[in-house]
XYZ file of N, CA and C in Angstrom:
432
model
N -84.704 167.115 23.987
C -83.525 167.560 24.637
C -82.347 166.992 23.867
N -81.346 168.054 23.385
C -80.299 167.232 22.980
C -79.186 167.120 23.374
N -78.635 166.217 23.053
C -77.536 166.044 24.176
C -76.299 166.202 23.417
N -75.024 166.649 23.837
C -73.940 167.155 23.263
C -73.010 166.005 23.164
N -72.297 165.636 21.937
C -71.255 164.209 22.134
C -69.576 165.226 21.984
N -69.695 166.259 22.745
C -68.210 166.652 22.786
C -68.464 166.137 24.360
N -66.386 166.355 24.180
C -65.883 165.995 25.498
C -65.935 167.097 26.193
N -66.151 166.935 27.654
C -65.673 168.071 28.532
C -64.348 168.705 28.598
N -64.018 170.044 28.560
C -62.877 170.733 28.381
C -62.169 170.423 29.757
N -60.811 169.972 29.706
C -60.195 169.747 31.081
C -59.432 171.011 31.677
N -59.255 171.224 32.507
C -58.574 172.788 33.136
C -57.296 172.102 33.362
N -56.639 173.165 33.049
C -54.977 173.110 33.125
C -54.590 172.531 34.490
N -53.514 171.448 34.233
C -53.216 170.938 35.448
C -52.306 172.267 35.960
N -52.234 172.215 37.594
C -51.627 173.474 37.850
C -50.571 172.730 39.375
N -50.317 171.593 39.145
C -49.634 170.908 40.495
C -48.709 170.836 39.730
N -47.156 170.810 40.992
C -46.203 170.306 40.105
C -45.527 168.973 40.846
N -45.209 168.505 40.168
C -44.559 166.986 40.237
C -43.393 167.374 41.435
N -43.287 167.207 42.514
C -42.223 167.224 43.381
C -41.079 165.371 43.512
N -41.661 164.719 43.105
C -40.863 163.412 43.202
C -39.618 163.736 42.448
N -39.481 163.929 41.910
C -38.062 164.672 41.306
C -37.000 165.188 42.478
N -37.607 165.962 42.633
C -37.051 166.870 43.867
C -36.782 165.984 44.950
N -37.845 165.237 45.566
C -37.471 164.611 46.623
C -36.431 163.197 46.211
N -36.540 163.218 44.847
C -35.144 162.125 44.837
C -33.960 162.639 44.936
N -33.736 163.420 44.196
C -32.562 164.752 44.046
C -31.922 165.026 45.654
N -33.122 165.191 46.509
C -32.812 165.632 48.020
C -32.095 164.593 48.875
N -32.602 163.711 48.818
C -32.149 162.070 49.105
C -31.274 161.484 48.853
N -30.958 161.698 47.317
C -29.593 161.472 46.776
C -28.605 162.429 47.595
N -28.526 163.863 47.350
C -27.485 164.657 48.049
C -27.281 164.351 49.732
N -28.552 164.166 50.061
C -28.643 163.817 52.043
C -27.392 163.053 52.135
N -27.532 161.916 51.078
C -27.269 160.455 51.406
C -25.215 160.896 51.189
N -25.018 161.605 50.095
C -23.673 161.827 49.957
C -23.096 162.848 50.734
N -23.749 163.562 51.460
C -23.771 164.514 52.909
C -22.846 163.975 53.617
N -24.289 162.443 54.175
C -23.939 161.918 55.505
C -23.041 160.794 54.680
N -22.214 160.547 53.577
C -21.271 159.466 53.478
C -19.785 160.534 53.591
N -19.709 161.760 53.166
C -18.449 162.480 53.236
C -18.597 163.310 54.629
N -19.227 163.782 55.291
C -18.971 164.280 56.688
C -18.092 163.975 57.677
N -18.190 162.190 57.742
C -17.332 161.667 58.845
C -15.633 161.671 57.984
N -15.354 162.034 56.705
C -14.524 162.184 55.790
C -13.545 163.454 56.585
N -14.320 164.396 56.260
C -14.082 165.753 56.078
C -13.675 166.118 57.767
N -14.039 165.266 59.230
C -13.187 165.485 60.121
C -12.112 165.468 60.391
N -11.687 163.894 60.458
C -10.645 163.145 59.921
C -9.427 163.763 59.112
N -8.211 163.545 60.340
C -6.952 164.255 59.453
C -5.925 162.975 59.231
N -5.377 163.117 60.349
C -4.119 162.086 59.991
C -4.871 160.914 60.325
N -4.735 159.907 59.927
C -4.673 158.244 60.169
C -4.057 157.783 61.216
N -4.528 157.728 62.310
C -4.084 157.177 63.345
C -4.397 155.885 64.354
N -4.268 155.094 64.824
C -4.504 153.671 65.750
C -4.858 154.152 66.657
N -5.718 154.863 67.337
C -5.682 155.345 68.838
C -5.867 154.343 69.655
N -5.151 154.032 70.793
C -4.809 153.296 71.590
C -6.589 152.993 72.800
N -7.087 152.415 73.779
C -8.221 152.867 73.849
C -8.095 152.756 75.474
N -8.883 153.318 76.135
C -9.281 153.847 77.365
C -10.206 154.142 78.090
N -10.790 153.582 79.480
C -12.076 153.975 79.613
C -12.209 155.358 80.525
N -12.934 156.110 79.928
C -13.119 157.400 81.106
C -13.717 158.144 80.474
N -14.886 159.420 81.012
C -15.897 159.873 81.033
C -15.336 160.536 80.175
N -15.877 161.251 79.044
C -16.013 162.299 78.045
C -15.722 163.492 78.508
N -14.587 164.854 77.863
C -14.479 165.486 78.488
C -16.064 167.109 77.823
N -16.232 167.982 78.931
C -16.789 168.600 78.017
C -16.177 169.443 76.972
N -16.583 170.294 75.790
C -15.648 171.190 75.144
C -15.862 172.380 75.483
N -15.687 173.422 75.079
C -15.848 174.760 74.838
C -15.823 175.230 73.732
N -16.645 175.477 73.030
C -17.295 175.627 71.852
C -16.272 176.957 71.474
N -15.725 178.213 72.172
C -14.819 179.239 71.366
C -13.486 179.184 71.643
N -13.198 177.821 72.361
C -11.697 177.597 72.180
C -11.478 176.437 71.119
N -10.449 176.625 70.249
C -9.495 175.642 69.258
C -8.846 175.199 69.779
N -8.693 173.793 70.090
C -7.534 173.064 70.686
C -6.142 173.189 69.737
N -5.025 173.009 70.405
C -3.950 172.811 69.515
C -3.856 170.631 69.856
N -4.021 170.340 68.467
C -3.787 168.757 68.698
C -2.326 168.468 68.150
N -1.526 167.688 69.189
C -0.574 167.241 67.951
C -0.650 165.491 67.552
N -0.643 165.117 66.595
C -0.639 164.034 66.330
C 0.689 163.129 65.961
N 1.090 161.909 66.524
C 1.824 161.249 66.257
C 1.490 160.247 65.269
N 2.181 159.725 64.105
C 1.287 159.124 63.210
C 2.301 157.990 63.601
N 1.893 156.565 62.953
C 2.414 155.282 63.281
C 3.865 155.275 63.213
N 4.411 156.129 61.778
C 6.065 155.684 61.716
C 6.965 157.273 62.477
N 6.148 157.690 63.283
C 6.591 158.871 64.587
C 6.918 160.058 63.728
N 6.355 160.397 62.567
C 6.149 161.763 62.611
C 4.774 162.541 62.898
N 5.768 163.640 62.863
C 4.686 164.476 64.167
C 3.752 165.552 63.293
N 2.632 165.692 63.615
C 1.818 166.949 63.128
C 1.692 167.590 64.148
N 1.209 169.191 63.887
C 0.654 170.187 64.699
C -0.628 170.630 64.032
N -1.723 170.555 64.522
C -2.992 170.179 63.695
C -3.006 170.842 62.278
N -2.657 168.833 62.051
C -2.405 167.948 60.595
C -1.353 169.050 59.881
N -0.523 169.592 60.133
C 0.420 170.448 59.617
C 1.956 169.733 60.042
N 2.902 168.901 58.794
C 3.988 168.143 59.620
C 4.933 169.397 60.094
N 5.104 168.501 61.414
C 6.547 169.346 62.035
C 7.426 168.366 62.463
N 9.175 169.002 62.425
C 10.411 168.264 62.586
C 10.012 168.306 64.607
N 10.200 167.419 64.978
C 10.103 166.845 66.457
C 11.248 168.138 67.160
N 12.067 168.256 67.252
C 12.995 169.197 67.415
C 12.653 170.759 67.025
N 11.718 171.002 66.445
C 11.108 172.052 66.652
C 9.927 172.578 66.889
N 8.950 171.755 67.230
C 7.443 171.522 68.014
C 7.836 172.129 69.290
N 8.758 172.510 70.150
C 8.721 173.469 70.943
C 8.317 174.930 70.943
N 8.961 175.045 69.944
C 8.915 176.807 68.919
C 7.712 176.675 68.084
N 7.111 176.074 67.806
C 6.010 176.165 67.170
C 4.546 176.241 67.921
N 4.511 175.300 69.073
C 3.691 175.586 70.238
C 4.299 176.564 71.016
N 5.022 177.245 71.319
C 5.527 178.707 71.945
C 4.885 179.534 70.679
N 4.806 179.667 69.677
C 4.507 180.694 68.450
C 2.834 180.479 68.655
N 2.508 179.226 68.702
C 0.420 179.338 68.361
C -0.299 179.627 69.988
N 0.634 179.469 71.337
C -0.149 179.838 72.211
C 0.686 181.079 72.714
N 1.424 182.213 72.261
C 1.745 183.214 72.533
C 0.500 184.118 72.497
N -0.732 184.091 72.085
C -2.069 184.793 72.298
C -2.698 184.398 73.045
N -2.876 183.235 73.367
C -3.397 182.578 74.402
C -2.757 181.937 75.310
N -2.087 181.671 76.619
C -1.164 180.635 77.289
C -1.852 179.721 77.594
N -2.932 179.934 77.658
C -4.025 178.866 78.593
C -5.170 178.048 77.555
N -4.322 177.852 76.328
C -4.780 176.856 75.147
C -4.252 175.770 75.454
N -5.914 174.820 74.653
C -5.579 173.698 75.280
C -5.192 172.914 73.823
N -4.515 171.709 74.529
C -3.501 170.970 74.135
C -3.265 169.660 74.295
N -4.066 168.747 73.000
C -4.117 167.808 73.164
C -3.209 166.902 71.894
N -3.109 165.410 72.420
C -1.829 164.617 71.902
C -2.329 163.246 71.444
N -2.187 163.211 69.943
C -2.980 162.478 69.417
C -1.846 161.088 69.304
N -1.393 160.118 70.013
C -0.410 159.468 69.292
C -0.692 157.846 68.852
N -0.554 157.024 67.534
C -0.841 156.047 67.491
C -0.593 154.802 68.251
N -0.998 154.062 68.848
C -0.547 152.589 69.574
C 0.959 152.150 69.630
N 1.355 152.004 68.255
C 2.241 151.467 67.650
C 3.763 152.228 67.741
N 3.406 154.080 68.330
C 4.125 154.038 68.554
C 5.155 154.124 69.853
N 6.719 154.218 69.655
C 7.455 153.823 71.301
C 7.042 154.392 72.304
N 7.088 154.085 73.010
C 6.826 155.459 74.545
C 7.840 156.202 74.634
N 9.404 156.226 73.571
C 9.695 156.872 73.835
C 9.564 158.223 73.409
N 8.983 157.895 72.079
C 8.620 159.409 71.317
C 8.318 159.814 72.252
N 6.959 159.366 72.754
C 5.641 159.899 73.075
C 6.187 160.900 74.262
N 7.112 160.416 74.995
C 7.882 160.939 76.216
C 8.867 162.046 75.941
N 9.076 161.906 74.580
C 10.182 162.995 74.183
C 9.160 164.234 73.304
N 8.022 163.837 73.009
C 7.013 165.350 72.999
C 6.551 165.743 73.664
N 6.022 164.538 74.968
C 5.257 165.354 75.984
C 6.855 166.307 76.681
N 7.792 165.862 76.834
C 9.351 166.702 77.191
C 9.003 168.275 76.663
N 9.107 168.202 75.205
C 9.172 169.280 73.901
C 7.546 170.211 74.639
N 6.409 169.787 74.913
C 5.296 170.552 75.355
C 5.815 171.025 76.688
N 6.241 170.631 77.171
C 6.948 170.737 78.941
C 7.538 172.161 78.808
N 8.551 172.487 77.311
C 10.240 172.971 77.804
C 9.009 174.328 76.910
N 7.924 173.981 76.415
C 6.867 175.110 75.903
C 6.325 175.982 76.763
N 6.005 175.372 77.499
C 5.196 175.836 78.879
C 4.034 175.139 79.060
N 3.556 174.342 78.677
C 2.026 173.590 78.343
C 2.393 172.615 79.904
N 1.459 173.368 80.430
C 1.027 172.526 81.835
C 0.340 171.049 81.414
N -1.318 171.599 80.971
C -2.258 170.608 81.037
C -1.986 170.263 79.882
N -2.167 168.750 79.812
C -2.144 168.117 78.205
C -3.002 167.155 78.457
N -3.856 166.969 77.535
C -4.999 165.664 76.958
C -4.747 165.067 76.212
N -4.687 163.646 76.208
C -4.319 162.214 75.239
C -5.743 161.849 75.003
N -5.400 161.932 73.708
C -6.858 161.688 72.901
C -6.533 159.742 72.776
N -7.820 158.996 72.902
C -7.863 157.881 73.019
C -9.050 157.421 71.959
N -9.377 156.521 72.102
C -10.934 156.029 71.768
C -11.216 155.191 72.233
N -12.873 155.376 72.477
C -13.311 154.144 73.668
C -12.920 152.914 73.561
N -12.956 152.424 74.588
C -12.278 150.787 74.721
C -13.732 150.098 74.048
N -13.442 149.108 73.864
C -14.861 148.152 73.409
C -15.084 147.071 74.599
N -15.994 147.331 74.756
C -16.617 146.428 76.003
C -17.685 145.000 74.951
N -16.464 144.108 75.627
C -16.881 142.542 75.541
C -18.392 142.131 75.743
N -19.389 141.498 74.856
C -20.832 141.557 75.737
C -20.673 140.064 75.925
N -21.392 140.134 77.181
C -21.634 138.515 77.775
C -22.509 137.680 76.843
N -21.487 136.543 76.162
C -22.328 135.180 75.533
C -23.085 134.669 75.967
N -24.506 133.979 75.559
C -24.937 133.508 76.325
C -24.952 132.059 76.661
């Protein structure tokens, strides 16, 4: 009997290497979830904080927000407006809708009196309901 000293013929590998891929995927996930909380985020603001239940939303209404930023100028979502004319400008974005809602973003820092002389300016608009956007208070945990 004789015996053969070749090698056995190997069959084409036919898998493909996915570790590539799954680094590639991981990498992008990872720069996803680092620019997302980015990409909400408009003006820079101190929000003052408050405790009270979450409101729900409504997923096919757009709020109109206006934001007060620390040195009291004003946005109309993140778009600046002169304080003296944020009347006419909220009369112009809820003339399709009257019953848009309307919330008021203003930093800590600033006076109450602004804050009193826009909620005035939403008043002389027609804007009944208005929401002050806050952020949760931080609750102290007991030392032990």
């Amino acid at each position: 009997m004789a015996f053969s000293m070749r090698q056995p013929q190997r069959a084409a590998m036919a898998e493909i290497n996915v570790t590539p891929l799954v680094d590639v995927m991981l990498v992008l996930l990872i720069i996803f979830m680092v620019t997302a909380p980015m990409m909400q985020e408009g003006i820079n603001v101190e929000l003052p904080q408050a405790k009270a239940a979450p409101m729900e939303k409504e997923q096919e209404k757009t709020p109109l927000i206006i934001t007060v930023a620390d040195k009291g100028d004003v946005f109309l979502n993140d778009v600046a407006v002169q304080e003296d004319a944020l009347a006419e400008k909220i009369l112009e974005a809820t003339k399709d809708s009257p019953s848009k809602e309307v919330y008021l973003k203003a930093d800590k820092s600033v006076p109450y009196g602004v804050v009193v002389r826009i909620m005035a300016a939403l008043r002389n608009a027609g804007i009944t309901n208005l929401g002050m956007i806050t952020s949760p208070k931080q609750e102290l945990s007991p030392t032990k």
